[in-house]
Amino acid sequence: MRAVIQRVTEASVTVDQQVIGEIKAGLLVLICAMQGDDQTQADYLVKKIAKLRIFKDEAGKMNRSVSDTSGAVLVISQFTLAADTHRGNRPGFSTAAPPAQGEALYTYFADQLEAQGLVVQRGSFGADMQVRLLNDGPVTIWMDSAER
């Protein structure tokens, strides 16, 4: 699985002009299941993201996790993280998991973040979504479970 994690002061997702998920301070996580992924990859990313120390402590150092700060997480499915741009100018997405598998892993991933005690809001898998965020820092981190 691939993820882009952004530390935010606020974020929201809108579908058909209705806000369906919204958080204040915390993390916006864009997540993509790749072909061959299973719950093992999701579990790996959940543990890393829940404990990722990218929030400032009292000394101003990035030393606290979203769990430590009681922050929330907005999880958005984003198959375009599977983009292959090696040939030509049009990205290919054939390395993304098939939709049914992708949706199952997206749901599992978000459920497992909640099981870590985090407040989790979600986008709508496969929907045309508008995502708004105020990146804090900015702090943006890329993770790929295949690169562990």
JSON list of C-alpha atoms in Angstrom, two decimals:
[
{"chain": "A", "resi": 1, "resn": "MET", "atom": "CA", "xyz": [0.00, 0.00, 0.00]},
{"chain": "A", "resi": 2, "resn": "ARG", "atom": "CA", "xyz": [1.05, 3.55, -0.62]},
{"chain": "A", "resi": 3, "resn": "ALA", "atom": "CA", "xyz": [0.22, 6.53, 1.52]},
{"chain": "A", "resi": 4, "resn": "VAL", "atom": "CA", "xyz": [0.81, 10.25, 1.53]},
{"chain": "A", "resi": 5, "resn": "ILE", "atom": "CA", "xyz": [0.52, 11.65, 5.05]},
{"chain": "A", "resi": 6, "resn": "GLN", "atom": "CA", "xyz": [0.04, 15.36, 5.62]},
{"chain": "A", "resi": 7, "resn": "ARG", "atom": "CA", "xyz": [0.06, 17.07, 9.00]},
{"chain": "A", "resi": 8, "resn": "VAL", "atom": "CA", "xyz": [-2.90, 19.46, 8.92]},
{"chain": "A", "resi": 9, "resn": "THR", "atom": "CA", "xyz": [-4.56, 22.06, 11.09]},
{"chain": "A", "resi": 10, "resn": "GLU", "atom": "CA", "xyz": [-7.82, 21.19, 9.34]},
{"chain": "A", "resi": 11, "resn": "ALA", "atom": "CA", "xyz": [-9.08, 19.09, 6.45]},
{"chain": "A", "resi": 12, "resn": "SER", "atom": "CA", "xyz": [-12.38, 18.12, 4.87]},
{"chain": "A", "resi": 13, "resn": "VAL", "atom": "CA", "xyz": [-13.77, 16.06, 2.03]},
{"chain": "A", "resi": 14, "resn": "THR", "atom": "CA", "xyz": [-16.84, 16.96, -0.01]},
{"chain": "A", "resi": 15, "resn": "VAL", "atom": "CA", "xyz": [-18.93, 14.77, -2.34]},
{"chain": "A", "resi": 16, "resn": "ASP", "atom": "CA", "xyz": [-21.80, 16.23, -4.37]},
{"chain": "A", "resi": 17, "resn": "GLN", "atom": "CA", "xyz": [-21.44, 19.56, -2.55]},
{"chain": "A", "resi": 18, "resn": "GLN", "atom": "CA", "xyz": [-21.86, 17.93, 0.90]},
{"chain": "A", "resi": 19, "resn": "VAL", "atom": "CA", "xyz": [-19.07, 17.66, 3.45]},
{"chain": "A", "resi": 20, "resn": "ILE", "atom": "CA", "xyz": [-18.85, 13.97, 4.36]},
{"chain": "A", "resi": 21, "resn": "GLY", "atom": "CA", "xyz": [-15.71, 14.07, 6.52]},
{"chain": "A", "resi": 22, "resn": "GLU", "atom": "CA", "xyz": [-13.99, 16.83, 8.45]},
{"chain": "A", "resi": 23, "resn": "ILE", "atom": "CA", "xyz": [-11.22, 17.11, 11.04]},
{"chain": "A", "resi": 24, "resn": "LYS", "atom": "CA", "xyz": [-9.35, 19.80, 12.92]},
{"chain": "A", "resi": 25, "resn": "ALA", "atom": "CA", "xyz": [-5.68, 19.21, 13.83]},
{"chain": "A", "resi": 26, "resn": "GLY", "atom": "CA", "xyz": [-4.34, 15.82, 12.81]},
{"chain": "A", "resi": 27, "resn": "LEU", "atom": "CA", "xyz": [-3.44, 13.89, 9.69]},
{"chain": "A", "resi": 28, "resn": "LEU", "atom": "CA", "xyz": [-4.82, 13.72, 6.17]},
{"chain": "A", "resi": 29, "resn": "VAL", "atom": "CA", "xyz": [-3.93, 10.29, 4.78]},
{"chain": "A", "resi": 30, "resn": "LEU", "atom": "CA", "xyz": [-4.26, 9.58, 1.07]},
{"chain": "A", "resi": 31, "resn": "ILE", "atom": "CA", "xyz": [-4.13, 5.78, 0.68]},
{"chain": "A", "resi": 32, "resn": "CYS", "atom": "CA", "xyz": [-3.86, 3.40, -2.28]},
{"chain": "A", "resi": 33, "resn": "ALA", "atom": "CA", "xyz": [-3.93, -0.39, -2.30]},
{"chain": "A", "resi": 34, "resn": "MET", "atom": "CA", "xyz": [-1.61, -1.93, -4.86]},
{"chain": "A", "resi": 35, "resn": "GLN", "atom": "CA", "xyz": [-1.98, -5.26, -6.68]},
{"chain": "A", "resi": 36, "resn": "GLY", "atom": "CA", "xyz": [-0.99, -8.10, -4.37]},
{"chain": "A", "resi": 37, "resn": "ASP", "atom": "CA", "xyz": [-1.54, -6.10, -1.18]},
{"chain": "A", "resi": 38, "resn": "ASP", "atom": "CA", "xyz": [-3.38, -7.64, 1.74]},
{"chain": "A", "resi": 39, "resn": "GLN", "atom": "CA", "xyz": [-4.09, -6.80, 5.37]},
{"chain": "A", "resi": 40, "resn": "THR", "atom": "CA", "xyz": [-0.42, -7.26, 6.26]},
{"chain": "A", "resi": 41, "resn": "GLN", "atom": "CA", "xyz": [0.52, -4.13, 4.30]},
{"chain": "A", "resi": 42, "resn": "ALA", "atom": "CA", "xyz": [-2.39, -2.20, 5.80]},
{"chain": "A", "resi": 43, "resn": "ASP", "atom": "CA", "xyz": [-1.39, -3.25, 9.34]},
{"chain": "A", "resi": 44, "resn": "TYR", "atom": "CA", "xyz": [2.19, -2.11, 8.72]},
{"chain": "A", "resi": 45, "resn": "LEU", "atom": "CA", "xyz": [1.08, 1.37, 7.58]},
{"chain": "A", "resi": 46, "resn": "VAL", "atom": "CA", "xyz": [-1.47, 1.71, 10.40]},
{"chain": "A", "resi": 47, "resn": "LYS", "atom": "CA", "xyz": [1.20, 1.08, 13.04]},
{"chain": "A", "resi": 48, "resn": "LYS", "atom": "CA", "xyz": [3.70, 3.42, 11.38]},
{"chain": "A", "resi": 49, "resn": "ILE", "atom": "CA", "xyz": [1.20, 6.23, 10.84]},
{"chain": "A", "resi": 50, "resn": "ALA", "atom": "CA", "xyz": [-0.36, 6.04, 14.32]},
{"chain": "A", "resi": 51, "resn": "LYS", "atom": "CA", "xyz": [3.11, 6.33, 15.89]},
{"chain": "A", "resi": 52, "resn": "LEU", "atom": "CA", "xyz": [4.75, 8.67, 13.37]},
{"chain": "A", "resi": 53, "resn": "ARG", "atom": "CA", "xyz": [6.32, 11.48, 15.43]},
{"chain": "A", "resi": 54, "resn": "ILE", "atom": "CA", "xyz": [5.67, 14.55, 13.28]},
{"chain": "A", "resi": 55, "resn": "PHE", "atom": "CA", "xyz": [3.88, 16.82, 15.76]},
{"chain": "A", "resi": 56, "resn": "LYS", "atom": "CA", "xyz": [5.83, 19.35, 17.81]},
{"chain": "A", "resi": 57, "resn": "ASP", "atom": "CA", "xyz": [6.55, 18.80, 21.49]},
{"chain": "A", "resi": 58, "resn": "GLU", "atom": "CA", "xyz": [6.98, 21.54, 24.11]},
{"chain": "A", "resi": 59, "resn": "ALA", "atom": "CA", "xyz": [10.51, 22.23, 22.79]},
{"chain": "A", "resi": 60, "resn": "GLY", "atom": "CA", "xyz": [9.24, 22.67, 19.22]},
{"chain": "A", "resi": 61, "resn": "LYS", "atom": "CA", "xyz": [10.76, 19.39, 17.96]},
{"chain": "A", "resi": 62, "resn": "MET", "atom": "CA", "xyz": [8.79, 16.87, 15.91]},
{"chain": "A", "resi": 63, "resn": "ASN", "atom": "CA", "xyz": [8.54, 14.32, 18.70]},
{"chain": "A", "resi": 64, "resn": "ARG", "atom": "CA", "xyz": [4.82, 13.55, 19.14]},
{"chain": "A", "resi": 65, "resn": "SER", "atom": "CA", "xyz": [2.45, 11.31, 17.20]},
{"chain": "A", "resi": 66, "resn": "VAL", "atom": "CA", "xyz": [-1.16, 11.90, 16.23]},
{"chain": "A", "resi": 67, "resn": "SER", "atom": "CA", "xyz": [-2.04, 9.52, 19.08]},
{"chain": "A", "resi": 68, "resn": "ASP", "atom": "CA", "xyz": [-0.01, 11.62, 21.54]},
{"chain": "A", "resi": 69, "resn": "THR", "atom": "CA", "xyz": [-1.77, 14.82, 20.48]},
{"chain": "A", "resi": 70, "resn": "SER", "atom": "CA", "xyz": [-5.32, 13.40, 20.43]},
{"chain": "A", "resi": 71, "resn": "GLY", "atom": "CA", "xyz": [-5.47, 14.44, 16.79]},
{"chain": "A", "resi": 72, "resn": "ALA", "atom": "CA", "xyz": [-7.87, 13.05, 14.22]},
{"chain": "A", "resi": 73, "resn": "VAL", "atom": "CA", "xyz": [-7.27, 11.37, 10.88]},
{"chain": "A", "resi": 74, "resn": "LEU", "atom": "CA", "xyz": [-9.07, 11.96, 7.58]},
{"chain": "A", "resi": 75, "resn": "VAL", "atom": "CA", "xyz": [-8.56, 8.93, 5.31]},
{"chain": "A", "resi": 76, "resn": "ILE", "atom": "CA", "xyz": [-9.09, 9.36, 1.57]},
{"chain": "A", "resi": 77, "resn": "SER", "atom": "CA", "xyz": [-8.80, 6.59, -1.02]},
{"chain": "A", "resi": 78, "resn": "GLN", "atom": "CA", "xyz": [-6.61, 7.71, -3.90]},
{"chain": "A", "resi": 79, "resn": "PHE", "atom": "CA", "xyz": [-5.82, 5.17, -6.61]},
{"chain": "A", "resi": 80, "resn": "THR", "atom": "CA", "xyz": [-3.74, 7.74, -8.47]},
{"chain": "A", "resi": 81, "resn": "LEU", "atom": "CA", "xyz": [-0.90, 7.04, -6.01]},
{"chain": "A", "resi": 82, "resn": "ALA", "atom": "CA", "xyz": [-0.37, 3.94, -8.16]},
{"chain": "A", "resi": 83, "resn": "ALA", "atom": "CA", "xyz": [0.48, 6.11, -11.18]},
{"chain": "A", "resi": 84, "resn": "ASP", "atom": "CA", "xyz": [3.20, 4.77, -13.44]},
{"chain": "A", "resi": 85, "resn": "THR", "atom": "CA", "xyz": [4.77, 7.67, -15.30]},
{"chain": "A", "resi": 86, "resn": "HIS", "atom": "CA", "xyz": [7.78, 5.89, -16.80]},
{"chain": "A", "resi": 87, "resn": "ARG", "atom": "CA", "xyz": [6.47, 5.84, -20.38]},
{"chain": "A", "resi": 88, "resn": "GLY", "atom": "CA", "xyz": [4.83, 8.67, -22.20]},
{"chain": "A", "resi": 89, "resn": "ASN", "atom": "CA", "xyz": [2.89, 11.52, -20.67]},
{"chain": "A", "resi": 90, "resn": "ARG", "atom": "CA", "xyz": [-0.27, 9.71, -19.64]},
{"chain": "A", "resi": 91, "resn": "PRO", "atom": "CA", "xyz": [0.05, 7.88, -16.33]},
{"chain": "A", "resi": 92, "resn": "GLY", "atom": "CA", "xyz": [-0.99, 4.24, -16.11]},
{"chain": "A", "resi": 93, "resn": "PHE", "atom": "CA", "xyz": [-2.77, 2.81, -13.10]},
{"chain": "A", "resi": 94, "resn": "SER", "atom": "CA", "xyz": [-2.56, -0.92, -13.79]},
{"chain": "A", "resi": 95, "resn": "THR", "atom": "CA", "xyz": [-0.54, -1.52, -10.60]},
{"chain": "A", "resi": 96, "resn": "ALA", "atom": "CA", "xyz": [-3.45, -0.39, -8.40]},
{"chain": "A", "resi": 97, "resn": "ALA", "atom": "CA", "xyz": [-5.49, -3.12, -6.74]},
{"chain": "A", "resi": 98, "resn": "PRO", "atom": "CA", "xyz": [-8.79, -3.99, -8.44]},
{"chain": "A", "resi": 99, "resn": "PRO", "atom": "CA", "xyz": [-11.66, -1.86, -7.09]},
{"chain": "A", "resi": 100, "resn": "ALA", "atom": "CA", "xyz": [-13.22, -4.52, -4.82]},
{"chain": "A", "resi": 101, "resn": "GLN", "atom": "CA", "xyz": [-9.87, -5.35, -3.24]},
{"chain": "A", "resi": 102, "resn": "GLY", "atom": "CA", "xyz": [-8.94, -1.68, -2.99]},
{"chain": "A", "resi": 103, "resn": "GLU", "atom": "CA", "xyz": [-12.16, -0.79, -1.24]},
{"chain": "A", "resi": 104, "resn": "ALA", "atom": "CA", "xyz": [-11.85, -3.69, 1.20]},
{"chain": "A", "resi": 105, "resn": "LEU", "atom": "CA", "xyz": [-8.28, -2.68, 2.12]},
{"chain": "A", "resi": 106, "resn": "TYR", "atom": "CA", "xyz": [-9.23, 1.01, 2.37]},
{"chain": "A", "resi": 107, "resn": "THR", "atom": "CA", "xyz": [-12.03, 0.13, 4.78]},
{"chain": "A", "resi": 108, "resn": "TYR", "atom": "CA", "xyz": [-9.81, -2.24, 6.74]},
{"chain": "A", "resi": 109, "resn": "PHE", "atom": "CA", "xyz": [-7.07, 0.42, 6.98]},
{"chain": "A", "resi": 110, "resn": "ALA", "atom": "CA", "xyz": [-9.47, 3.06, 8.34]},
{"chain": "A", "resi": 111, "resn": "ASP", "atom": "CA", "xyz": [-11.06, 0.56, 10.75]},
{"chain": "A", "resi": 112, "resn": "GLN", "atom": "CA", "xyz": [-7.61, -0.39, 12.09]},
{"chain": "A", "resi": 113, "resn": "LEU", "atom": "CA", "xyz": [-6.72, 3.26, 12.69]},
{"chain": "A", "resi": 114, "resn": "GLU", "atom": "CA", "xyz": [-9.93, 3.54, 14.73]},
{"chain": "A", "resi": 115, "resn": "ALA", "atom": "CA", "xyz": [-8.92, 0.40, 16.62]},
{"chain": "A", "resi": 116, "resn": "GLN", "atom": "CA", "xyz": [-5.75, 2.30, 17.63]},
{"chain": "A", "resi": 117, "resn": "GLY", "atom": "CA", "xyz": [-8.03, 4.73, 19.46]},
{"chain": "A", "resi": 118, "resn": "LEU", "atom": "CA", "xyz": [-7.90, 7.46, 16.83]},
{"chain": "A", "resi": 119, "resn": "VAL", "atom": "CA", "xyz": [-10.84, 9.54, 15.66]},
{"chain": "A", "resi": 120, "resn": "VAL", "atom": "CA", "xyz": [-11.17, 8.74, 11.96]},
{"chain": "A", "resi": 121, "resn": "GLN", "atom": "CA", "xyz": [-13.20, 10.45, 9.27]},
{"chain": "A", "resi": 122, "resn": "ARG", "atom": "CA", "xyz": [-13.39, 9.01, 5.75]},
{"chain": "A", "resi": 123, "resn": "GLY", "atom": "CA", "xyz": [-13.91, 9.93, 2.17]},
{"chain": "A", "resi": 124, "resn": "SER", "atom": "CA", "xyz": [-16.12, 7.89, -0.16]},
{"chain": "A", "resi": 125, "resn": "PHE", "atom": "CA", "xyz": [-14.29, 5.14, -2.05]},
{"chain": "A", "resi": 126, "resn": "GLY", "atom": "CA", "xyz": [-14.48, 5.67, -5.80]},
{"chain": "A", "resi": 127, "resn": "ALA", "atom": "CA", "xyz": [-16.36, 8.95, -5.55]},
{"chain": "A", "resi": 128, "resn": "ASP", "atom": "CA", "xyz": [-15.39, 12.23, -7.18]},
{"chain": "A", "resi": 129, "resn": "MET", "atom": "CA", "xyz": [-14.19, 14.05, -4.06]},
{"chain": "A", "resi": 130, "resn": "GLN", "atom": "CA", "xyz": [-12.99, 17.54, -3.34]},
{"chain": "A", "resi": 131, "resn": "VAL", "atom": "CA", "xyz": [-10.41, 17.55, -0.55]},
{"chain": "A", "resi": 132, "resn": "ARG", "atom": "CA", "xyz": [-9.55, 20.72, 1.31]},
{"chain": "A", "resi": 133, "resn": "LEU", "atom": "CA", "xyz": [-6.67, 20.98, 3.74]},
{"chain": "A", "resi": 134, "resn": "LEU", "atom": "CA", "xyz": [-4.48, 23.41, 5.55]},
{"chain": "A", "resi": 135, "resn": "ASN", "atom": "CA", "xyz": [-1.09, 21.71, 5.62]},
{"chain": "A", "resi": 136, "resn": "ASP", "atom": "CA", "xyz": [0.76, 22.47, 8.86]},
{"chain": "A", "resi": 137, "resn": "GLY", "atom": "CA", "xyz": [4.46, 23.10, 8.40]},
{"chain": "A", "resi": 138, "resn": "PRO", "atom": "CA", "xyz": [4.12, 22.01, 5.64]},
{"chain": "A", "resi": 139, "resn": "VAL", "atom": "CA", "xyz": [4.76, 18.41, 6.60]},
{"chain": "A", "resi": 140, "resn": "THR", "atom": "CA", "xyz": [4.11, 15.83, 3.89]},
{"chain": "A", "resi": 141, "resn": "ILE", "atom": "CA", "xyz": [5.47, 12.27, 4.04]},
{"chain": "A", "resi": 142, "resn": "TRP", "atom": "CA", "xyz": [5.31, 9.44, 1.50]},
{"chain": "A", "resi": 143, "resn": "MET", "atom": "CA", "xyz": [5.18, 5.80, 2.65]},
{"chain": "A", "resi": 144, "resn": "ASP", "atom": "CA", "xyz": [5.11, 2.57, 0.69]},
{"chain": "A", "resi": 145, "resn": "SER", "atom": "CA", "xyz": [4.69, -0.73, 2.52]},
{"chain": "A", "resi": 146, "resn": "ALA", "atom": "CA", "xyz": [6.77, -2.41, -0.20]},
{"chain": "A", "resi": 147, "resn": "GLU", "atom": "CA", "xyz": [9.81, -0.37, 0.85]},
{"chain": "A", "resi": 148, "resn": "ARG", "atom": "CA", "xyz": [10.15, -1.57, 4.42]}
]
